[in-house]
mmCIF file of C-alpha atoms in Angstrom:
data_model
loop_
_atom_site.group_PDB
_atom_site.id
_atom_site.type_symbol
_atom_site.label_atom_id
_atom_site.label_comp_id
_atom_site.label_asym_id
_atom_site.label_seq_id
_atom_site.Cartn_x
_atom_site.Cartn_y
_atom_site.Cartn_z
ATOM 1 C CA MET A 13 12.495 -29.157 0.228
ATOM 2 C CA MET A 14 9.513 -27.920 2.807
ATOM 3 C CA GLN A 15 11.928 -28.757 5.872
ATOM 4 C CA LYS A 16 14.841 -26.694 4.149
ATOM 5 C CA ILE A 17 13.567 -24.506 3.650
ATOM 6 C CA VAL A 18 12.197 -24.119 6.932
ATOM 7 C CA ASN A 19 16.320 -25.214 8.629
ATOM 8 C CA PHE A 20 17.301 -21.790 5.848
ATOM 9 C CA VAL A 21 14.836 -19.634 7.149
ATOM 10 C CA GLN A 22 15.763 -19.885 11.437
ATOM 11 C CA ASP A 23 19.342 -19.723 10.462
ATOM 12 C CA ILE A 24 19.012 -15.685 8.695
ATOM 13 C CA TYR A 25 17.314 -15.073 11.463
ATOM 14 C CA ASN A 26 19.512 -17.112 13.509
ATOM 15 C CA THR A 27 16.769 -18.377 16.380
ATOM 16 C CA LYS A 28 14.874 -21.627 16.525
ATOM 17 C CA GLU A 29 11.785 -18.838 18.322
ATOM 18 C CA PHE A 30 8.962 -18.858 16.137
ATOM 19 C CA ILE A 31 9.646 -16.533 13.434
ATOM 20 C CA SER A 32 6.817 -14.057 12.575
ATOM 21 C CA LEU A 33 5.724 -12.669 9.199
ATOM 22 C CA HIS A 34 7.099 -9.333 9.486
ATOM 23 C CA GLU A 35 7.837 -7.335 12.945
ATOM 24 C CA PRO A 36 8.582 -3.877 13.633
ATOM 25 C CA ARG A 37 12.143 -2.200 14.900
ATOM 26 C CA PHE A 38 12.454 0.322 17.448
ATOM 27 C CA ILE A 39 16.393 0.383 17.676
ATOM 28 C CA GLY A 40 16.858 4.335 17.461
ATOM 29 C CA ASN A 41 15.744 7.477 19.013
ATOM 30 C CA GLU A 42 11.807 6.040 19.407
ATOM 31 C CA LYS A 43 11.336 6.232 23.603
ATOM 32 C CA LYS A 44 13.471 9.660 23.867
ATOM 33 C CA TYR A 45 11.335 11.449 21.141
ATOM 34 C CA LEU A 46 7.707 9.350 23.281
ATOM 35 C CA ASN A 47 9.253 10.880 26.551
ATOM 36 C CA GLU A 48 9.690 14.722 24.938
ATOM 37 C CA CYS A 49 5.876 14.168 23.063
ATOM 38 C CA ILE A 50 4.394 12.863 27.041
ATOM 39 C CA ASP A 51 7.141 16.262 28.272
ATOM 40 C CA SER A 52 5.462 18.795 26.269
ATOM 41 C CA THR A 53 1.624 17.598 26.867
ATOM 42 C CA PHE A 54 0.351 17.352 23.038
ATOM 43 C CA VAL A 55 -0.049 13.791 22.761
ATOM 44 C CA SER A 56 -2.749 14.440 20.063
ATOM 45 C CA SER A 57 -3.057 15.869 16.802
ATOM 46 C CA VAL A 58 -0.654 19.464 17.133
ATOM 47 C CA GLY A 59 2.796 19.373 18.069
ATOM 48 C CA LYS A 60 6.174 19.375 16.716
ATOM 49 C CA PHE A 61 6.298 15.923 15.331
ATOM 50 C CA VAL A 62 3.405 16.241 13.159
ATOM 51 C CA ASP A 63 4.287 18.870 11.736
ATOM 52 C CA GLU A 64 8.470 17.527 11.590
ATOM 53 C CA PHE A 65 7.201 13.976 9.780
ATOM 54 C CA GLU A 66 4.969 16.211 7.486
ATOM 55 C CA LYS A 67 7.536 17.606 6.174
ATOM 56 C CA LYS A 68 10.424 15.032 6.179
ATOM 57 C CA ILE A 69 8.422 12.386 4.178
ATOM 58 C CA ALA A 70 7.418 14.831 1.870
ATOM 59 C CA GLU A 71 11.154 15.072 1.304
ATOM 60 C CA PHE A 72 12.539 11.222 0.749
ATOM 61 C CA THR A 73 8.873 10.757 -1.378
ATOM 62 C CA GLY A 74 10.029 13.619 -3.501
ATOM 63 C CA VAL A 75 6.486 15.670 -3.307
ATOM 64 C CA LYS A 76 5.586 19.728 -1.876
ATOM 65 C CA TYR A 77 2.969 18.181 1.156
ATOM 66 C CA ALA A 78 2.773 15.459 2.391
ATOM 67 C CA VAL A 79 -0.859 15.112 5.267
ATOM 68 C CA ALA A 80 0.017 12.948 8.272
ATOM 69 C CA THR A 81 -2.948 10.749 8.742
ATOM 70 C CA THR A 82 -4.668 8.278 11.211
ATOM 71 C CA ASN A 83 -3.833 5.160 9.157
ATOM 72 C CA GLY A 84 -3.983 4.420 5.687
ATOM 73 C CA THR A 85 -6.603 3.610 4.785
ATOM 74 C CA SER A 86 -8.268 7.006 5.818
ATOM 75 C CA ALA A 87 -5.837 8.248 3.981
ATOM 76 C CA LEU A 88 -7.189 6.331 0.577
ATOM 77 C CA HIS A 89 -10.703 7.370 1.588
ATOM 78 C CA ILE A 90 -9.521 11.349 2.209
ATOM 79 C CA SER A 91 -7.605 11.030 -1.746
ATOM 80 C CA LEU A 92 -10.628 9.773 -3.631
ATOM 81 C CA LEU A 93 -12.519 12.648 -1.798
ATOM 82 C CA LEU A 94 -10.188 14.810 -2.826
ATOM 83 C CA ALA A 95 -10.526 13.458 -6.379
ATOM 84 C CA GLY A 96 -13.773 14.597 -6.130
ATOM 85 C CA VAL A 97 -14.850 10.342 -6.023
ATOM 86 C CA GLN A 98 -19.232 11.105 -5.183
ATOM 87 C CA ASN A 99 -22.488 8.767 -4.297
ATOM 88 C CA GLY A 100 -22.624 6.139 -6.991
ATOM 89 C CA ASP A 101 -19.674 6.283 -9.135
ATOM 90 C CA GLU A 102 -17.497 3.573 -9.769
ATOM 91 C CA VAL A 103 -13.360 3.350 -9.438
ATOM 92 C CA ILE A 104 -11.159 1.109 -10.725
ATOM 93 C CA THR A 105 -8.612 -1.085 -9.720
ATOM 94 C CA GLN A 106 -7.544 -4.696 -9.143
ATOM 95 C CA PRO A 107 -8.534 -7.559 -7.356
ATOM 96 C CA LEU A 108 -5.688 -8.961 -6.019
ATOM 97 C CA THR A 109 -5.227 -6.191 -3.054
ATOM 98 C CA PHE A 110 -6.170 -5.926 0.841
ATOM 99 C CA ILE A 111 -9.621 -5.391 1.845
ATOM 100 C CA ALA A 112 -8.832 -1.390 2.153
ATOM 101 C CA THR A 113 -8.181 -0.050 -1.406
ATOM 102 C CA CYS A 114 -11.897 -1.207 -1.926
ATOM 103 C CA ASN A 115 -13.550 -0.333 1.465
ATOM 104 C CA ALA A 116 -11.729 3.304 0.802
ATOM 105 C CA ILE A 117 -14.221 3.278 -2.557
ATOM 106 C CA SER A 118 -16.817 2.174 0.126
ATOM 107 C CA TYR A 119 -16.818 5.028 1.570
ATOM 108 C CA CYS A 120 -17.177 7.584 -0.961
ATOM 109 C CA ASN A 121 -20.276 5.221 -1.779
ATOM 110 C CA ALA A 122 -18.908 4.609 -4.664
ATOM 111 C CA GLN A 123 -18.252 0.688 -6.703
ATOM 112 C CA PRO A 124 -15.066 -0.349 -7.492
ATOM 113 C CA VAL A 125 -14.503 -2.113 -10.662
ATOM 114 C CA PHE A 126 -12.139 -4.962 -11.107
ATOM 115 C CA VAL A 127 -9.411 -5.489 -13.825
ATOM 116 C CA ASP A 128 -6.467 -7.908 -13.685
ATOM 117 C CA VAL A 129 -3.043 -7.726 -13.134
ATOM 118 C CA ASP A 130 0.357 -7.816 -14.472
ATOM 119 C CA LEU A 131 2.653 -11.690 -13.615
ATOM 120 C CA ASP A 132 5.074 -9.935 -13.232
ATOM 121 C CA THR A 133 4.115 -6.746 -11.228
ATOM 122 C CA LEU A 134 1.551 -8.191 -8.858
ATOM 123 C CA GLY A 135 -0.451 -4.722 -9.550
ATOM 124 C CA LEU A 136 -2.843 -3.655 -12.092
ATOM 125 C CA SER A 137 -1.835 -4.525 -15.334
ATOM 126 C CA PRO A 138 -2.317 -1.149 -18.150
ATOM 127 C CA SER A 139 -3.015 -3.287 -20.944
ATOM 128 C CA SER A 140 -6.629 -4.479 -18.896
ATOM 129 C CA LEU A 141 -7.409 -1.104 -17.756
ATOM 130 C CA GLU A 142 -7.195 -0.028 -21.382
ATOM 131 C CA LYS A 143 -8.928 -2.873 -22.702
ATOM 132 C CA PHE A 144 -12.231 -2.921 -19.931
ATOM 133 C CA LEU A 145 -12.135 0.997 -21.635
ATOM 134 C CA ASN A 146 -11.973 1.034 -25.165
ATOM 135 C CA GLU A 147 -15.150 -2.330 -24.352
ATOM 136 C CA ASN A 148 -17.104 -0.468 -21.782
ATOM 137 C CA CYS A 149 -16.823 2.838 -21.772
ATOM 138 C CA GLU A 150 -16.773 6.316 -23.892
ATOM 139 C CA VAL A 151 -15.355 10.194 -22.936
ATOM 140 C CA LYS A 152 -18.671 12.545 -23.100
ATOM 141 C CA GLU A 153 -18.541 15.907 -21.653
ATOM 142 C CA ASN A 154 -14.738 15.893 -19.994
ATOM 143 C CA ARG A 155 -15.913 12.713 -18.168
ATOM 144 C CA CYS A 156 -15.238 9.149 -18.356
ATOM 145 C CA VAL A 157 -19.004 6.715 -18.774
ATOM 146 C CA ASN A 158 -19.565 3.319 -18.590
ATOM 147 C CA ARG A 159 -21.806 2.410 -21.053
ATOM 148 C CA ILE A 160 -22.260 -0.389 -19.375
ATOM 149 C CA THR A 161 -23.986 0.696 -15.571
ATOM 150 C CA GLY A 162 -24.017 4.667 -17.104
ATOM 151 C CA LYS A 163 -22.018 5.253 -13.883
ATOM 152 C CA ILE A 164 -19.150 7.572 -14.342
ATOM 153 C CA VAL A 165 -15.893 6.353 -13.597
ATOM 154 C CA LYS A 166 -13.811 8.453 -12.165
ATOM 155 C CA ALA A 167 -10.992 7.409 -10.696
ATOM 156 C CA CYS A 168 -8.497 4.626 -10.848
ATOM 157 C CA VAL A 169 -6.862 2.682 -8.666
ATOM 158 C CA PRO A 170 -3.889 0.887 -8.705
ATOM 159 C CA MET A 171 -2.401 -1.027 -5.698
ATOM 160 C CA HIS A 172 1.973 -1.673 -5.237
ATOM 161 C CA THR A 173 2.387 -4.691 -3.819
ATOM 162 C CA PHE A 174 4.151 -5.926 -1.655
ATOM 163 C CA GLY A 175 6.175 -2.452 -2.157
ATOM 164 C CA HIS A 176 6.473 -3.601 -6.167
ATOM 165 C CA PRO A 177 5.909 -1.051 -7.996
ATOM 166 C CA CYS A 178 2.870 -1.404 -11.609
ATOM 167 C CA ARG A 179 3.722 0.171 -14.176
ATOM 168 C CA ILE A 180 2.270 3.010 -13.242
ATOM 169 C CA ASP A 181 3.273 5.709 -15.869
ATOM 170 C CA GLU A 182 1.247 3.584 -18.651
ATOM 171 C CA ILE A 183 -1.533 3.497 -16.390
ATOM 172 C CA LYS A 184 -1.108 7.135 -16.253
ATOM 173 C CA ASP A 185 -1.009 7.908 -19.519
ATOM 174 C CA ILE A 186 -4.213 6.420 -19.663
ATOM 175 C CA CYS A 187 -6.217 7.599 -16.822
ATOM 176 C CA ASP A 188 -4.993 10.768 -18.397
ATOM 177 C CA LYS A 189 -6.781 9.980 -21.644
ATOM 178 C CA TRP A 190 -10.298 8.514 -21.088
ATOM 179 C CA HIS A 191 -10.181 12.056 -18.126
ATOM 180 C CA ILE A 192 -9.871 9.072 -14.678
ATOM 181 C CA VAL A 193 -8.358 11.102 -11.559
ATOM 182 C CA LEU A 194 -5.720 8.357 -10.549
ATOM 183 C CA VAL A 195 -4.230 8.024 -7.165
ATOM 184 C CA GLU A 196 -2.230 5.387 -5.697
ATOM 185 C CA ASP A 197 -2.829 3.336 -2.995
ATOM 186 C CA ALA A 198 1.074 3.220 -2.325
ATOM 187 C CA ALA A 199 0.589 1.813 1.325
ATOM 188 C CA GLU A 200 3.250 -0.992 1.042
ATOM 189 C CA SER A 201 5.572 0.955 -1.113
ATOM 190 C CA LEU A 202 7.618 3.406 1.099
ATOM 191 C CA GLY A 203 11.044 3.196 0.186
ATOM 192 C CA SER A 204 10.342 2.071 -3.670
ATOM 193 C CA TYR A 205 10.940 3.728 -7.043
ATOM 194 C CA TYR A 206 10.073 3.301 -10.432
ATOM 195 C CA LYS A 207 11.779 4.522 -12.994
ATOM 196 C CA GLY A 208 13.378 6.571 -10.684
ATOM 197 C CA ARG A 209 10.736 8.301 -8.829
ATOM 198 C CA HIS A 210 9.486 7.106 -5.674
ATOM 199 C CA THR A 211 5.376 5.436 -5.756
ATOM 200 C CA GLY A 212 2.852 7.296 -5.245
ATOM 201 C CA THR A 213 3.989 10.353 -6.621
ATOM 202 C CA PHE A 214 2.480 9.338 -10.883
ATOM 203 C CA GLY A 215 -0.662 10.274 -9.318
ATOM 204 C CA LYS A 216 -2.527 13.406 -8.209
ATOM 205 C CA LEU A 217 -3.122 12.525 -4.597
ATOM 206 C CA ALA A 218 -1.401 9.019 -2.999
ATOM 207 C CA ALA A 219 -1.890 7.153 0.377
ATOM 208 C CA ILE A 220 0.693 5.306 2.668
ATOM 209 C CA SER A 221 0.582 3.374 5.619
ATOM 210 C CA PHE A 222 2.468 2.943 8.702
ATOM 211 C CA ASN A 223 0.678 0.147 10.299
ATOM 212 C CA GLY A 224 2.119 -2.130 12.596
ATOM 213 C CA ASN A 225 3.231 -4.362 9.934
ATOM 214 C CA LYS A 226 5.060 -1.689 7.710
ATOM 215 C CA ILE A 227 8.080 -1.331 7.041
ATOM 216 C CA ILE A 228 7.973 1.775 9.110
ATOM 217 C CA THR A 229 5.715 2.472 11.883
ATOM 218 C CA SER A 230 3.688 4.730 14.635
ATOM 219 C CA GLY A 231 1.284 1.227 15.779
ATOM 220 C CA GLY A 232 -0.774 2.958 13.197
ATOM 221 C CA GLY A 233 -0.353 5.958 10.899
ATOM 222 C CA GLY A 234 -1.166 6.616 7.591
ATOM 223 C CA CYS A 235 -0.350 10.327 5.190
ATOM 224 C CA ILE A 236 -1.106 11.016 1.837
ATOM 225 C CA ILE A 237 1.259 12.853 -0.957
ATOM 226 C CA THR A 238 0.331 15.611 -3.488
ATOM 227 C CA ASN A 239 1.968 18.327 -5.011
ATOM 228 C CA ASP A 240 -1.038 19.963 -5.081
ATOM 229 C CA GLU A 241 -1.525 23.342 -2.869
ATOM 230 C CA GLU A 242 -4.684 23.426 -2.354
ATOM 231 C CA LEU A 243 -5.643 19.886 -2.442
ATOM 232 C CA ALA A 244 -3.359 19.254 0.727
ATOM 233 C CA LYS A 245 -4.893 22.029 2.607
ATOM 234 C CA LYS A 246 -7.835 20.409 1.833
ATOM 235 C CA ALA A 247 -7.007 17.618 3.372
ATOM 236 C CA LYS A 248 -5.376 18.605 6.077
ATOM 237 C CA HIS A 249 -8.619 20.960 7.306
ATOM 238 C CA MET A 250 -10.888 17.640 6.248
ATOM 239 C CA THR A 251 -8.552 15.610 8.344
ATOM 240 C CA THR A 252 -8.994 17.889 11.729
ATOM 241 C CA THR A 253 -13.278 17.447 11.843
ATOM 242 C CA ALA A 254 -13.300 20.633 8.906
ATOM 243 C CA LYS A 255 -12.414 23.256 11.698
ATOM 244 C CA VAL A 256 -12.071 26.728 11.046
ATOM 245 C CA PRO A 257 -9.414 27.818 12.223
ATOM 246 C CA HIS A 258 -10.196 30.095 15.778
ATOM 247 C CA ARG A 259 -8.356 30.288 19.389
ATOM 248 C CA TRP A 260 -11.762 29.739 20.483
ATOM 249 C CA GLU A 261 -15.398 29.574 19.257
ATOM 250 C CA TYR A 262 -16.064 25.768 17.249
ATOM 251 C CA THR A 263 -17.000 26.344 13.704
ATOM 252 C CA HIS A 264 -16.815 23.581 10.689
ATOM 253 C CA ASP A 265 -17.738 24.406 7.446
ATOM 254 C CA MET A 266 -17.656 21.315 5.623
ATOM 255 C CA ILE A 267 -17.890 17.481 6.598
ATOM 256 C CA GLY A 268 -14.528 16.640 8.020
ATOM 257 C CA TYR A 269 -13.159 13.655 9.302
ATOM 258 C CA ASN A 270 -11.046 13.348 12.919
ATOM 259 C CA TYR A 271 -8.445 11.195 10.775
ATOM 260 C CA ARG A 272 -4.697 12.935 11.693
ATOM 261 C CA LEU A 273 -2.669 11.310 13.177
ATOM 262 C CA PRO A 274 -1.552 12.065 17.085
ATOM 263 C CA ASN A 275 1.600 13.706 17.773
ATOM 264 C CA ILE A 276 2.172 11.094 19.704
ATOM 265 C CA ASN A 277 2.452 8.425 17.460
ATOM 266 C CA ALA A 278 3.752 11.105 14.546
ATOM 267 C CA ALA A 279 7.419 11.067 17.829
ATOM 268 C CA LEU A 280 7.692 7.223 16.189
ATOM 269 C CA LEU A 281 7.509 7.969 12.690
ATOM 270 C CA VAL A 282 10.367 10.656 13.309
ATOM 271 C CA ALA A 283 12.897 7.903 15.095
ATOM 272 C CA GLN A 284 11.578 5.377 12.208
ATOM 273 C CA LEU A 285 12.445 7.348 9.277
ATOM 274 C CA GLU A 286 16.001 7.834 10.691
ATOM 275 C CA GLN A 287 16.118 4.432 10.454
ATOM 276 C CA LEU A 288 14.511 3.494 6.902
ATOM 277 C CA GLU A 289 17.580 3.985 4.768
ATOM 278 C CA VAL A 290 18.961 0.995 7.193
ATOM 279 C CA PHE A 291 15.680 -1.055 7.174
ATOM 280 C CA LEU A 292 15.625 -0.988 2.904
ATOM 281 C CA GLN A 293 19.224 -2.070 2.450
ATOM 282 C CA ASN A 294 18.744 -4.559 4.912
ATOM 283 C CA LYS A 295 15.729 -6.019 2.856
ATOM 284 C CA ARG A 296 17.653 -5.639 -0.652
ATOM 285 C CA GLU A 297 20.324 -7.824 1.204
ATOM 286 C CA LEU A 298 17.449 -9.931 2.595
ATOM 287 C CA ALA A 299 16.286 -10.322 -0.675
ATOM 288 C CA LYS A 300 19.275 -11.279 -2.290
ATOM 289 C CA GLU A 301 19.894 -14.565 0.166
ATOM 290 C CA TYR A 302 16.585 -15.512 -0.979
ATOM 291 C CA GLU A 303 17.000 -15.277 -4.327
ATOM 292 C CA GLY A 304 20.129 -17.424 -4.036
ATOM 293 C CA PHE A 305 18.348 -20.166 -1.236
ATOM 294 C CA PHE A 306 15.527 -20.375 -3.669
ATOM 295 C CA ALA A 307 17.286 -19.992 -7.034
ATOM 296 C CA ASP A 308 18.040 -23.823 -6.279
ATOM 297 C CA LEU A 309 14.480 -25.580 -5.114
ATOM 298 C CA THR A 310 12.153 -26.454 -8.502
ATOM 299 C CA ASP A 311 8.743 -25.897 -8.228
ATOM 300 C CA ILE A 312 8.512 -22.621 -5.858
ATOM 301 C CA GLU A 313 9.845 -18.976 -6.840
ATOM 302 C CA PHE A 314 10.786 -16.692 -5.695
ATOM 303 C CA ILE A 315 9.404 -13.155 -6.577
ATOM 304 C CA LYS A 316 11.880 -9.878 -7.231
ATOM 305 C CA GLU A 317 11.291 -6.752 -7.882
ATOM 306 C CA PRO A 318 9.988 -6.188 -11.767
ATOM 307 C CA GLN A 319 11.915 -4.451 -14.571
ATOM 308 C CA ASP A 320 12.594 -0.735 -14.596
ATOM 309 C CA SER A 321 11.728 -0.804 -10.555
ATOM 310 C CA ARG A 322 13.616 -0.652 -7.363
ATOM 311 C CA SER A 323 11.070 -2.329 -5.017
ATOM 312 C CA ASN A 324 11.794 -1.860 -0.618
ATOM 313 C CA TYR A 325 11.195 -5.757 -0.585
ATOM 314 C CA TRP A 326 7.782 -5.003 2.344
ATOM 315 C CA LEU A 327 7.020 -8.572 2.187
ATOM 316 C CA HIS A 328 8.870 -11.790 0.324
ATOM 317 C CA ALA A 329 7.099 -13.592 -1.462
ATOM 318 C CA VAL A 330 7.265 -17.283 -3.314
ATOM 319 C CA SER A 331 5.322 -18.870 -5.902
ATOM 320 C CA LEU A 332 4.159 -22.533 -5.723
ATOM 321 C CA LYS A 333 3.378 -25.171 -8.389
ATOM 322 C CA ASP A 334 -0.657 -24.513 -7.339
ATOM 323 C CA ARG A 335 -3.084 -24.330 -4.869
ATOM 324 C CA ALA A 336 -2.088 -27.815 -3.385
ATOM 325 C CA HIS A 337 1.347 -26.532 -2.869
ATOM 326 C CA ARG A 338 0.615 -23.614 -1.769
ATOM 327 C CA ASP A 339 -1.468 -25.152 0.638
ATOM 328 C CA ALA A 340 0.628 -28.012 1.773
ATOM 329 C CA PHE A 341 4.179 -25.584 2.255
ATOM 330 C CA LEU A 342 1.500 -22.663 4.164
ATOM 331 C CA LYS A 343 0.871 -25.865 6.593
ATOM 332 C CA PHE A 344 4.341 -27.271 6.924
ATOM 333 C CA THR A 345 5.996 -23.715 7.444
ATOM 334 C CA ASN A 346 2.860 -22.941 10.431
ATOM 335 C CA GLU A 347 3.475 -25.647 11.844
ATOM 336 C CA ASN A 348 6.821 -25.858 12.402
ATOM 337 C CA GLY A 349 7.628 -22.192 13.725
ATOM 338 C CA VAL A 350 7.285 -20.159 10.729
ATOM 339 C CA MET A 351 4.893 -17.769 9.668
ATOM 340 C CA THR A 352 3.991 -17.387 6.124
ATOM 341 C CA ARG A 353 1.036 -16.494 4.416
ATOM 342 C CA PRO A 354 -1.383 -16.757 1.712
ATOM 343 C CA ILE A 355 -1.820 -13.767 -0.823
ATOM 344 C CA TRP A 356 -5.575 -12.209 -0.454
ATOM 345 C CA THR A 357 -8.739 -13.374 -1.168
ATOM 346 C CA LEU A 358 -9.381 -11.743 -4.336
ATOM 347 C CA MET A 359 -12.030 -8.974 -3.633
ATOM 348 C CA ASN A 360 -14.191 -9.802 -6.015
ATOM 349 C CA ARG A 361 -14.986 -12.808 -4.320
ATOM 350 C CA LEU A 362 -16.220 -11.609 -1.395
ATOM 351 C CA GLU A 363 -19.748 -11.019 -0.593
ATOM 352 C CA MET A 364 -20.298 -7.448 0.034
ATOM 353 C CA PHE A 365 -18.214 -6.899 -3.915
ATOM 354 C CA LYS A 366 -19.055 -10.530 -6.077
ATOM 355 C CA GLU A 367 -21.360 -8.292 -7.583
ATOM 356 C CA CYS A 368 -19.336 -5.538 -9.197
ATOM 357 C CA GLN A 369 -17.959 -5.342 -12.785
ATOM 358 C CA CYS A 370 -15.559 -8.104 -13.481
ATOM 359 C CA THR A 371 -13.014 -7.902 -16.213
ATOM 360 C CA ASP A 372 -10.894 -11.293 -17.364
ATOM 361 C CA ILE A 373 -9.132 -11.913 -14.304
ATOM 362 C CA SER A 374 -6.987 -14.892 -15.412
ATOM 363 C CA ASN A 375 -3.295 -13.437 -13.753
ATOM 364 C CA SER A 376 -4.884 -12.559 -10.281
ATOM 365 C CA VAL A 377 -6.029 -15.911 -10.275
ATOM 366 C CA TYR A 378 -3.346 -17.893 -10.886
ATOM 367 C CA LEU A 379 -1.738 -15.581 -7.929
ATOM 368 C CA GLU A 380 -4.321 -16.048 -5.550
ATOM 369 C CA ASP A 381 -3.549 -20.000 -6.064
ATOM 370 C CA ARG A 382 0.653 -19.710 -5.551
ATOM 371 C CA ILE A 383 1.587 -16.425 -3.900
ATOM 372 C CA VAL A 384 3.147 -16.787 -0.342
ATOM 373 C CA ASN A 385 4.306 -14.409 1.345
ATOM 374 C CA ILE A 386 7.415 -15.665 3.769
ATOM 375 C CA PRO A 387 8.876 -14.062 6.945
ATOM 376 C CA SER A 388 10.185 -10.461 5.885
ATOM 377 C CA SER A 389 11.133 -8.655 9.277
ATOM 378 C CA VAL A 390 14.355 -6.295 9.113
ATOM 379 C CA ARG A 391 16.998 -8.501 11.432
ATOM 380 C CA ILE A 392 19.352 -6.809 13.534
#
């Protein structure tokens, strides 16, 4: 069976050479805009491409404001600070996520609390969230307080895993009821929609990533999206070292961060955005081929977009029978020129988060044992 899978992947990518998990594609105006940026000499955090990118990404996602940052982690860090997360607070998230989610929480000197994911979305489960809150928390003076730790639960950060939207509307309703700020980790879900709305538009703020392996990239890069004008202005100020505007004086009015996206990176992203619809369509076509192929195989299941969703299929994934089958699959494919990788180690297993409060996470454990990502690059 595994040789058949390797042969199929080689056929759809039309190569016998090593096939990466996810490679960037530069097939448009990237070199043209980079040259234009270099010729302008505005290659750092000021320039027309930064402004153009922010405008276009806001239009694409359907929000009023976007603030470009150096990467998705910095975007999430600032989003959490703007949500009011402070030293000693708690932030609810999922254990099945990339480390950046929990790192950003830790940068705020806050602590993650882990609730389970749903098997079909791979993202934070509304029922697990509600169960945790009902059993452990209470609302005091319009703040959610964890009765077990005595700490304030300030925010909730669901992550749209591999670009598959979680049940974000239900999560929002729960957060509103419990006076918890919803911040979406939409790092992987540019071009994904839930019930017709782009991911990242349900929470007060959201973070998107443009890392080298994302659906569009500038080598790095990220952005904050929001419909709140005041938060957007503050985000831009904080990410530009909190410098008070002046023609020559250096005055800073708060602790700021050097998180603004350079113009030269934004030039790449403007060009990449012009190809985004092509990339999204290509990924959906690839998903259809994978779905048809794996439907005929036993003990392996292709992960499809959840109900009410339109996924960007950033990383395609399959679920194996158990951990032993998963490990055998990983070994065979990687040794035969097809890059595959397991899903992340659960956050609560990592040394720095092993003492964090954690609910029953049976679904997360089940998925950790079985999920493997398979080649997902856009085909030219």
